[in-house]
Tab-separated table of C-alpha atoms and ligand atoms in Angstrom:
chain	number	residue	atom	x	y	z
M	1053	LEU	CA	35.700	81.874	-2.834
M	1054	LYS	CA	38.030	84.842	-2.897
M	1055	VAL	CA	41.624	84.264	-3.852
M	1056	THR	CA	44.044	86.612	-2.196
M	1057	VAL	CA	47.675	86.814	-3.171
M	1058	SER	CA	47.951	90.315	-1.740
M	1059	ASP	CA	51.029	90.659	0.390
M	1060	ILE	CA	52.186	87.059	0.361
M	1061	ASN	CA	55.200	86.946	-1.832
M	1062	ILE	CA	55.212	83.458	-3.378
M	1063	PRO	CA	55.134	82.362	-7.027
M	1064	CYS	CA	51.900	80.364	-6.653
M	1065	SER	CA	48.345	81.545	-6.181
M	1066	PHE	CA	47.159	81.426	-2.610
M	1067	GLY	CA	43.812	81.312	-0.855
M	1068	PRO	CA	41.070	79.208	0.710
M	1069	ALA	CA	39.845	78.272	-2.786
M	1070	TYR	CA	42.753	75.830	-3.073
M	1071	GLU	CA	42.316	74.222	0.296
M	1072	GLY	CA	40.372	71.152	-0.792
M	1073	GLU	CA	42.509	70.598	-3.882
M	1074	ARG	CA	44.308	67.259	-4.213
M	1075	VAL	CA	47.693	66.493	-5.715
M	1076	ARG	CA	47.181	63.155	-7.422
M	1077	GLY	CA	49.800	60.693	-8.560
M	1078	ALA	CA	50.051	61.934	-12.139
M	1079	ASP	CA	50.503	65.554	-11.013
M	1080	LEU	CA	53.013	64.779	-8.283
M	1081	HIS	CA	56.520	66.207	-8.440
M	1082	SER	CA	57.883	65.318	-4.999
M	1083	GLN	CA	56.730	64.660	-1.469
M	1084	MET	CA	57.749	64.824	2.169
M	1085	GLY	CA	56.406	62.511	4.863
M	1086	GLY	CA	53.366	60.333	4.315
M	1087	GLY	CA	55.177	57.252	5.565
M	1088	LYS	CA	57.958	57.586	2.989
M	1089	THR	CA	60.102	59.962	4.993
M	1090	GLN	CA	59.751	61.684	8.348
M	1091	CYS	CA	57.822	64.946	8.282
M	1092	THR	CA	57.417	66.837	11.533
M	1093	GLU	CA	55.967	70.187	12.572
M	1094	LEU	CA	56.688	72.128	15.718
M	1095	VAL	CA	55.832	75.583	16.970
M	1096	LYS	CA	57.792	76.889	19.953
M	1097	ARG	CA	57.682	80.165	21.816
M	1098	ALA	CA	60.897	82.170	21.634
M	1099	GLU	CA	62.241	85.205	23.434
M	1100	MET	CA	61.975	88.475	21.528
M	1101	ASN	CA	65.725	88.830	21.098
M	1102	GLU	CA	66.195	85.198	20.121
M	1103	ILE	CA	64.687	85.358	16.638
M	1104	GLU	CA	64.436	87.619	13.627
M	1105	ASP	CA	61.006	88.355	12.245
M	1106	GLY	CA	60.426	87.135	8.694
M	1107	LYS	CA	63.563	85.050	8.536
M	1108	VAL	CA	63.034	81.768	6.663
M	1109	ILE	CA	65.928	79.332	6.579
M	1110	VAL	CA	66.102	76.136	4.532
M	1111	VAL	CA	68.768	73.798	5.911
M	1112	GLY	CA	69.551	71.140	3.319
M	1113	LYS	CA	68.104	70.373	-0.100
M	1114	ASP	CA	65.183	72.284	-1.553
M	1115	ILE	CA	62.776	71.442	-4.383
M	1116	ALA	CA	65.243	72.606	-7.039
M	1117	ASP	CA	67.633	69.832	-5.967
M	1118	LEU	CA	65.028	67.131	-6.525
M	1119	ASN	CA	63.974	65.049	-9.485
M	1120	GLU	CA	60.446	64.088	-10.270
M	1121	GLY	CA	59.308	61.313	-7.947
M	1122	ASP	CA	61.817	62.129	-5.213
M	1123	THR	CA	61.052	62.219	-1.512
M	1124	LEU	CA	62.627	64.347	1.191
M	1125	PRO	CA	62.438	64.386	4.978
M	1126	LEU	CA	61.059	67.654	6.295
M	1127	GLY	CA	61.032	69.409	9.630
M	1128	ILE	CA	59.053	72.632	9.901
M	1129	PHE	CA	60.238	74.479	12.981
M	1130	ILE	CA	58.447	77.711	13.753
M	1131	GLN	CA	59.545	80.059	16.491
M	1132	ILE	CA	57.161	82.740	17.637
M	1133	ALA	CA	57.839	85.620	19.965
M	1134	GLY	CA	55.317	88.055	21.300
M	1135	ARG	CA	54.623	89.938	24.484
M	1136	GLU	CA	51.257	88.200	24.657
M	1137	PHE	CA	52.400	84.859	23.298
M	1138	GLN	CA	52.035	81.968	25.744
M	1139	GLU	CA	53.240	78.393	25.459
M	1140	ASP	CA	49.588	77.342	25.546
M	1141	PHE	CA	49.179	78.885	22.115
M	1142	GLU	CA	51.827	76.701	20.461
M	1143	PRO	CA	49.487	73.833	19.476
M	1144	ILE	CA	46.998	76.288	18.020
M	1145	MET	CA	49.536	77.952	15.779
M	1146	GLU	CA	50.924	74.577	14.799
M	1147	ARG	CA	47.515	73.324	13.688
M	1148	GLN	CA	47.181	76.301	11.297
M	1149	ILE	CA	49.986	74.839	9.180
M	1150	HIS	CA	47.490	72.333	7.791
M	1151	HIS	CA	45.089	74.727	6.127
M	1152	LEU	CA	47.624	77.453	5.389
M	1153	VAL	CA	49.906	75.157	3.408
M	1154	ASN	CA	46.820	73.821	1.652
M	1155	TYR	CA	45.977	77.392	0.615
M	1156	ILE	CA	48.981	77.309	-1.739
M	1157	GLN	CA	47.844	76.269	-5.197
M	1158	GLY	CA	49.343	72.928	-6.166
M	1159	ILE	CA	50.514	72.013	-2.664
M	1160	MET	CA	48.722	69.503	-0.480
M	1161	HIS	CA	49.136	69.027	3.247
M	1162	ILE	CA	47.799	66.067	5.196
M	1163	GLY	CA	48.130	65.162	8.862
M	1164	GLN	CA	49.847	66.949	11.716
M	1165	ARG	CA	52.560	66.722	14.341
M	1166	ASP	CA	55.096	64.006	13.447
M	1167	ILE	CA	52.888	62.342	10.824
M	1168	SER	CA	52.578	65.201	8.374
M	1169	TRP	CA	52.647	64.813	4.628
M	1170	VAL	CA	53.351	67.467	2.005
M	1171	ARG	CA	52.755	66.751	-1.694
M	1172	VAL	CA	54.160	69.161	-4.257
M	1173	SER	CA	52.663	69.233	-7.755
M	1174	LYS	CA	54.540	69.628	-11.034
M	1175	ALA	CA	52.462	72.723	-11.766
M	1176	ALA	CA	53.671	74.412	-8.567
M	1177	VAL	CA	57.293	73.534	-9.333
M	1178	ASP	CA	56.909	74.930	-12.864
M	1179	LYS	CA	55.838	78.222	-11.319
M	1180	GLY	CA	58.950	78.224	-9.154
M	1181	PHE	CA	57.662	76.899	-5.820
M	1182	THR	CA	60.328	76.145	-3.212
M	1183	LEU	CA	60.096	74.967	0.389
M	1184	LYS	CA	61.001	78.460	1.489
M	1185	ASP	CA	57.547	79.546	0.299
M	1186	ILE	CA	55.991	77.472	3.075
M	1187	GLY	CA	57.851	79.685	5.531
M	1188	VAL	CA	56.864	82.855	3.689
M	1189	VAL	CA	53.200	81.879	3.863
M	1190	LEU	CA	53.271	80.919	7.530
M	1191	HIS	CA	55.068	84.111	8.521
M	1192	ALA	CA	52.615	86.327	6.629
M	1193	LYS	CA	49.448	84.561	7.755
M	1194	PHE	CA	50.491	84.246	11.392
M	1195	HIS	CA	50.935	88.014	11.465
M	1196	GLN	CA	47.684	88.650	9.626
M	1197	GLU	CA	45.472	86.310	11.583
M	1198	PHE	CA	47.073	86.431	15.014
M	1199	GLN	CA	48.104	90.072	15.310
M	1200	LYS	CA	47.142	90.153	18.954
M	1201	ILE	CA	49.638	87.524	20.061
M	1202	VAL	CA	52.346	87.412	17.391
M	1203	ASP	CA	55.200	89.915	17.164
M	1204	LYS	CA	57.954	87.901	15.499
M	1205	VAL	CA	57.977	84.689	13.487
M	1206	GLN	CA	61.074	82.840	12.332
M	1207	ILE	CA	60.890	79.605	10.384
M	1208	THR	CA	63.470	76.920	9.778
M	1209	LEU	CA	62.847	74.128	7.284
M	1210	TYR	CA	65.109	71.125	7.799
M	1211	THR	CA	65.519	68.570	5.014
M	1212	GLU	CA	68.547	66.614	6.232
M	1213	LYS	CA	67.568	63.318	7.768
M	1214	GLU	CA	69.551	63.870	10.967
M	1215	ASP	CA	68.191	67.366	11.569
M	1216	VAL	CA	64.646	66.131	11.032
M	1217	ALA	CA	65.221	63.245	13.447
M	1218	LYS	CA	66.488	65.683	16.059
M	1219	LEU	CA	63.530	68.003	15.626
M	1220	THR	CA	61.194	65.005	15.786
M	1221	ALA	CA	62.630	63.893	19.121
M	1222	THR	CA	62.183	67.408	20.536
M	1223	ALA	CA	58.696	67.652	19.086
M	1224	ARG	CA	57.577	64.321	20.568
M	1225	ALA	CA	58.575	65.479	24.030
M	1226	GLU	CA	56.514	68.646	23.463
M	1227	TYR	CA	53.486	66.710	22.206
M	1228	LYS	CA	53.652	64.540	25.303
M	1229	THR	CA	53.661	67.548	27.609
M	1230	ARG	CA	50.705	69.022	25.751
M	1231	ASP	CA	48.708	65.781	25.843
M	1232	GLU	CA	49.262	65.433	29.543
M	1233	ARG	CA	47.826	68.869	30.267
M	1234	VAL	CA	44.384	67.240	30.270
M	1235	ASP	CA	45.442	63.970	31.862
M	1236	LYS	CA	44.017	64.706	35.279
M	1237	MET	CA	40.765	66.240	34.023
M	1238	THR	CA	37.485	64.391	33.533
M	1239	ASP	CA	34.432	65.211	31.440
M	1240	GLU	CA	32.405	65.484	34.629
M	1241	ASP	CA	34.764	68.213	35.869
M	1242	VAL	CA	33.647	70.786	33.309
M	1243	GLU	CA	30.371	72.250	32.119
M	1244	ILE	CA	31.838	73.490	28.862
M	1245	PHE	CA	33.167	71.395	25.977
M	1246	TYR	CA	34.571	72.965	22.812
M	1247	SER	CA	33.794	72.538	19.168
M	1248	CYS	CA	36.376	72.470	16.421
M	1249	SER	CA	35.303	73.134	12.882
M	1250	LEU	CA	38.755	73.753	11.428
M	1251	CYS	CA	38.283	70.778	9.124
M	1252	GLN	CA	35.010	71.768	7.511
M	1253	SER	CA	36.650	72.764	4.254
M	1254	PHE	CA	37.591	69.112	3.751
M	1255	ALA	CA	34.637	67.492	5.480
M	1256	PRO	CA	31.802	70.037	5.300
M	1257	ASN	CA	29.533	68.463	7.924
M	1258	HIS	CA	32.282	67.519	10.291
M	1259	VAL	CA	32.591	69.094	13.682
M	1260	CYS	CA	34.770	67.707	16.413
M	1261	SER	CA	33.520	68.061	19.952
M	1262	VAL	CA	36.460	68.168	22.265
M	1263	SER	CA	36.062	67.273	25.914
M	1264	PRO	CA	38.810	66.735	28.489
M	1265	GLU	CA	38.618	62.974	27.959
M	1266	ARG	CA	38.068	63.090	24.217
M	1267	THR	CA	40.852	64.992	22.482
M	1268	GLY	CA	40.391	66.000	18.867
M	1269	LEU	CA	40.753	63.078	16.480
M	1270	CYS	CA	43.747	64.723	14.809
M	1271	GLY	CA	45.538	64.540	18.140
M	1272	ALA	CA	46.575	68.154	17.762
M	1273	TYR	CA	43.778	69.806	19.751
M	1274	ASN	CA	42.738	68.934	23.249
M	1275	TRP	CA	40.272	70.674	25.549
M	1276	MET	CA	42.927	73.082	26.849
M	1277	ASP	CA	43.987	73.986	23.318
M	1278	CYS	CA	40.422	74.666	22.234
M	1279	ARG	CA	39.876	76.850	25.256
M	1280	ALA	CA	43.030	78.834	24.461
M	1281	ALA	CA	42.011	79.121	20.796
M	1282	TYR	CA	38.643	80.499	21.849
M	1283	GLU	CA	40.370	83.061	24.048
M	1284	ILE	CA	42.531	84.225	21.157
M	1285	ASN	CA	39.701	84.254	18.656
M	1286	PRO	CA	36.208	84.325	20.185
M	1287	THR	CA	34.513	84.135	16.785
M	1288	GLY	CA	36.837	81.423	15.436
M	1289	PRO	CA	36.425	77.698	14.788
M	1290	ASN	CA	36.563	76.713	18.470
M	1291	GLN	CA	33.372	77.600	20.254
M	1292	PRO	CA	32.314	76.749	23.779
M	1293	ILE	CA	29.536	74.183	23.985
M	1294	GLU	CA	27.409	74.211	27.085
M	1295	LYS	CA	27.157	70.448	27.483
M	1296	GLY	CA	23.787	70.658	29.192
M	1297	GLU	CA	21.728	67.733	30.391
M	1298	CYS	CA	23.454	64.353	30.213
M	1299	LEU	CA	21.253	62.085	28.085
M	1300	ASP	CA	23.443	58.991	28.427
M	1301	PRO	CA	26.384	58.824	30.831
M	1302	VAL	CA	27.578	55.450	29.501
M	1303	LEU	CA	27.617	56.280	25.800
M	1304	GLY	CA	28.475	59.919	26.485
M	1305	GLN	CA	25.694	62.013	25.048
M	1306	TRP	CA	24.607	65.519	26.074
M	1307	LYS	CA	21.679	67.630	25.035
M	1308	GLY	CA	23.716	70.791	24.563
M	1309	VAL	CA	26.267	69.014	22.388
M	1310	ASN	CA	23.549	67.522	20.175
M	1311	GLU	CA	21.985	70.913	19.618
M	1312	PHE	CA	25.336	72.440	18.783
M	1313	VAL	CA	26.348	69.656	16.408
M	1314	GLU	CA	23.022	69.730	14.587
M	1315	LYS	CA	23.445	73.427	13.907
M	1316	ALA	CA	27.149	73.255	13.074
M	1317	SER	CA	26.639	70.342	10.657
M	1318	ARG	CA	23.719	72.148	9.039
M	1319	GLY	CA	21.310	69.450	10.126
M	1320	ALA	CA	23.353	66.539	8.763
M	1321	VAL	CA	24.222	65.146	12.208
M	1322	THR	CA	21.593	65.383	14.938
M	1323	HIS	CA	23.392	63.599	17.761
M	1324	TYR	CA	26.420	61.487	18.577
M	1325	ASN	CA	28.075	59.614	21.402
M	1326	PHE	CA	31.487	60.467	22.792
M	1327	TYR	CA	32.192	57.024	24.259
M	1328	SER	CA	30.897	54.568	21.654
M	1329	MET	CA	32.042	53.409	18.260
M	1330	VAL	CA	29.192	50.914	17.926
M	1331	ILE	CA	26.222	53.201	18.521
M	1332	ASP	CA	26.089	56.601	16.791
M	1333	PRO	CA	29.772	57.418	17.104
M	1334	MET	CA	31.304	60.833	16.581
M	1335	THR	CA	31.919	61.958	13.048
M	1336	THR	CA	35.323	61.443	11.481
M	1337	CYS	CA	37.324	63.648	9.144
M	1338	GLY	CA	40.396	62.740	7.145
M	1339	CYS	CA	42.839	64.050	9.765
M	1340	CYS	CA	42.376	61.324	12.349
M	1341	GLU	CA	45.530	59.745	13.721
M	1342	CYS	CA	43.837	56.348	14.051
M	1343	ILE	CA	40.665	54.595	12.972
M	1344	ALA	CA	39.020	51.982	15.149
M	1345	ALA	CA	36.837	49.245	13.667
M	1346	MET	CA	34.728	46.461	15.136
M	1347	LEU	CA	35.918	42.852	14.884
M	1348	PRO	CA	32.692	40.949	15.629
M	1349	SER	CA	34.126	37.414	15.495
M	1350	CYS	CA	36.660	38.406	18.136
M	1351	ASN	CA	34.051	40.223	20.218
M	1352	GLY	CA	36.422	43.160	20.178
M	1353	VAL	CA	37.750	46.125	18.285
M	1354	MET	CA	40.968	47.046	16.526
M	1355	THR	CA	42.571	50.337	15.708
M	1356	VAL	CA	45.119	51.312	13.088
M	1357	ASN	CA	47.330	54.387	12.938
M	1358	ARG	CA	47.971	56.440	9.817
M	1359	GLU	CA	51.614	55.390	9.540
M	1360	PHE	CA	50.798	51.684	9.362
M	1361	ALA	CA	50.506	50.782	5.686
M	1362	GLY	CA	49.732	47.087	6.055
M	1363	ASP	CA	46.540	45.023	6.143
M	1364	THR	CA	44.359	44.951	9.230
M	1365	PRO	CA	41.847	42.379	10.527
M	1366	SER	CA	39.004	44.720	9.475
M	1367	GLY	CA	39.871	43.771	5.903
M	1368	MET	CA	40.883	47.338	5.132
M	1369	LYS	CA	44.117	49.283	5.273
M	1370	PHE	CA	44.203	52.685	6.965
M	1371	THR	CA	43.880	54.547	3.656
M	1372	THR	CA	40.780	52.573	2.675
M	1373	LEU	CA	39.206	53.104	6.075
M	1374	ALA	CA	39.964	56.827	5.891
M	1375	GLY	CA	38.460	57.001	2.406
M	1376	VAL	CA	35.259	55.341	3.582
M	1377	MET	CA	34.956	57.222	6.858
M	1378	GLY	CA	36.758	60.516	6.489
M	1379	GLY	CA	33.973	62.588	4.956
M	1380	GLY	CA	32.422	63.807	8.165
M	1381	ALA	CA	29.727	61.177	8.638
M	1382	SER	CA	28.976	59.141	11.739
M	1383	SER	CA	29.611	55.498	10.753
M	1384	PRO	CA	28.494	52.952	13.350
M	1385	GLY	CA	31.181	50.335	13.868
M	1386	PHE	CA	34.010	52.749	13.104
M	1387	VAL	CA	35.448	55.878	14.647
M	1388	GLY	CA	38.410	58.136	14.069
M	1389	HIS	CA	40.405	59.103	17.149
M	1390	SER	CA	43.755	60.362	18.310
M	1391	LYS	CA	46.552	58.164	19.615
M	1392	TYR	CA	46.365	59.759	23.012
M	1393	ASN	CA	42.630	59.100	23.226
M	1394	ILE	CA	43.220	55.323	23.219
M	1395	THR	CA	44.450	55.472	26.784
M	1396	GLN	CA	42.133	58.214	27.987
M	1397	ARG	CA	39.799	56.722	30.547
M	1398	LYS	CA	36.579	57.191	28.559
M	1399	PHE	CA	37.802	55.666	25.292
M	1400	ILE	CA	34.862	53.584	23.904
M	1401	LYS	CA	33.737	53.151	27.486
M	1402	GLY	CA	30.197	52.575	26.277
M	1403	ASP	CA	31.414	49.525	24.316
M	1404	GLY	CA	33.390	48.088	27.216
M	1405	GLY	CA	36.361	50.425	27.099
M	1406	LEU	CA	39.926	49.833	26.054
M	1407	LEU	CA	39.728	46.241	27.310
M	1408	ARG	CA	37.855	45.576	24.028
M	1409	MET	CA	41.024	46.289	22.073
M	1410	VAL	CA	42.202	43.051	20.477
M	1411	TRP	CA	44.490	44.247	17.676
M	1412	MET	CA	46.811	47.172	16.997
M	1413	PRO	CA	49.856	47.586	14.770
M	1414	LYS	CA	53.007	46.783	16.728
M	1415	MET	CA	54.411	50.268	16.133
M	1416	LEU	CA	51.374	51.886	17.730
M	1417	LYS	CA	51.351	49.471	20.642
M	1418	GLU	CA	54.968	50.280	21.314
M	1419	GLU	CA	54.451	54.010	20.983
M	1420	ILE	CA	51.850	54.038	23.745
M	1421	LYS	CA	53.216	51.112	25.752
M	1422	ASP	CA	53.752	52.996	29.021
M	1423	ARG	CA	50.209	54.233	29.091
M	1424	LEU	CA	48.825	50.849	28.001
M	1425	ASP	CA	50.663	49.201	30.853
M	1426	GLN	CA	49.312	51.741	33.279
M	1427	TYR	CA	45.772	51.230	31.996
M	1428	GLY	CA	46.149	47.458	32.241
M	1429	LYS	CA	47.361	47.701	35.810
M	1430	GLU	CA	44.548	50.027	36.829
M	1431	ASN	CA	41.955	47.762	35.241
M	1432	GLY	CA	43.039	44.375	36.538
M	1433	TYR	CA	45.041	43.189	33.502
M	1434	PRO	CA	48.678	44.067	34.191
M	1435	ASP	CA	49.717	41.983	31.159
M	1436	PHE	CA	47.208	43.701	28.848
M	1437	TYR	CA	49.922	44.947	26.486
M	1438	ASN	CA	50.917	41.385	25.667
M	1439	MET	CA	47.319	40.287	25.145
M	1440	ILE	CA	46.702	42.661	22.254
M	1441	ALA	CA	47.453	40.989	18.933
M	1442	ASP	CA	49.401	42.761	16.210
M	1443	GLU	CA	50.449	42.047	12.630
M	1444	THR	CA	53.068	39.569	13.793
M	1445	VAL	CA	50.220	37.449	15.189
M	1446	GLY	CA	47.927	37.921	12.213
M	1447	THR	CA	45.986	40.302	10.019
M	1448	THR	CA	42.626	38.527	9.899
M	1449	GLU	CA	40.094	37.788	12.616
M	1450	GLU	CA	40.584	34.030	12.148
M	1451	GLU	CA	44.331	34.364	12.600
M	1452	ILE	CA	44.192	36.354	15.805
M	1453	LEU	CA	41.287	34.645	17.599
M	1454	PRO	CA	43.293	31.608	18.866
M	1455	PHE	CA	45.952	33.988	20.223
M	1456	LEU	CA	43.342	36.012	22.120
M	1457	GLN	CA	41.817	32.848	23.566
M	1458	GLU	CA	45.163	31.493	24.607
M	1459	LYS	CA	46.125	34.780	26.284
M	1460	GLY	CA	42.792	35.044	28.067
M	1461	HIS	CA	42.152	38.469	26.525
M	1462	PRO	CA	39.420	40.286	28.516
M	1463	ALA	CA	37.242	40.739	25.393
M	1464	MET	CA	36.790	36.951	25.263
M	1465	SER	CA	34.694	37.038	28.411
M	1466	MET	CA	32.883	40.348	27.884
M	1467	ASP	CA	29.249	40.815	26.851
M	1468	SER	CA	28.611	40.571	23.149
M	1469	LEU	CA	29.837	43.679	21.357
M	1470	ILE	CA	26.739	43.906	19.206
M	1471	GLY	CA	23.740	44.238	21.468
Q	2928	SF4	FE1	39.779	70.441	14.791
Q	2928	SF4	FE2	38.891	67.972	14.704
Q	2928	SF4	FE3	40.094	69.044	12.565
Q	2928	SF4	FE4	41.521	68.419	14.758
Q	2928	SF4	S1	40.423	66.998	13.397
Q	2928	SF4	S2	41.640	70.318	13.579
Q	2928	SF4	S3	40.066	68.875	16.381
Q	2928	SF4	S4	38.131	69.666	13.434
Q	2929	ZN	ZN1	40.288	67.086	9.545
């Protein structure tokens, strides 16, 4: 791979060659996010006269103020102005942060939105890396790669807890608006789905197929976003997929998608189902917001979000699940998905749908409570929210089963999950 430092003025080497590089414990200088502190990213459109191109502001402490082992909250707020720049492009630009920050040698970026995680290595700090360099990189690359739509880029990096909290609140409202852009659409409505292969540098065979009712597993790309990304860059990582003949409407399988995925995964994956985690589920890469797993003794499934560090009834914590699953394979019994997808109508519909959900971390349940309640109401279980066990009920199948029985959880009376 070619390493280009060219016109990006930072003290570290920079290029795709460093994208897959890890910053392990022994090499770690400091970190932001990853469950230790809040780390949030937001791209917003600005008016031309509102911002100054190339301006990078760090509000609060920077790396030089830290000791080895320290953590810092971080808010990356990017404002973009351009005659051609539309609000629809915001999520696309925001998702670039992931690979672009990873291009910096010695810096690792995981996650997206309000669950991001930046790990800074000792080697990078020795070379003089500061948080400002993140802004320098994003400004330069946004101009280089998105010339058509970007005229001005200004970046503010917040590291004070209160500022980050404020940005996070704003960002969450934006994420919600974006998610809801596809809320009224169904997979039957469209003939075209979109691929996303942005994550292939980490998971070489992985390709997300994004349909209206199956947003990308990172939660950052939905069908609308992929369509906009394709408009901006017709030869880029988001390609239209003619879904073609429907091979299985219950599990969600299409001929055109299979053909596309087989080619895009270089033959590694020949087919997968959009609406099942039990039978040939979609592939999963390390970016997923949540991972669902079967709980056979409860005749149901659970899901766990990235921020939840505790044990789960699957016997594995999120990090273990992600390690096992995140390489781009299709693993029957497990699937990575976004938070929003949980309450999309087709979520594991082929396995009985969301009514199969018997366990979720309390924090996740609360985060999506409104939509869970709505789903419950629409599906004959208005009290569904209270029927789903969480860690306060138990973290093993044995512990939660009596609770599910007592509550009359719908999974208790459904067909057997496994055939
Ligand atoms: Fe694209 Fe999927 Fe990666 Fe999200 S997780 S950036 S949708 S490939
Ligand atoms: Zn990924």
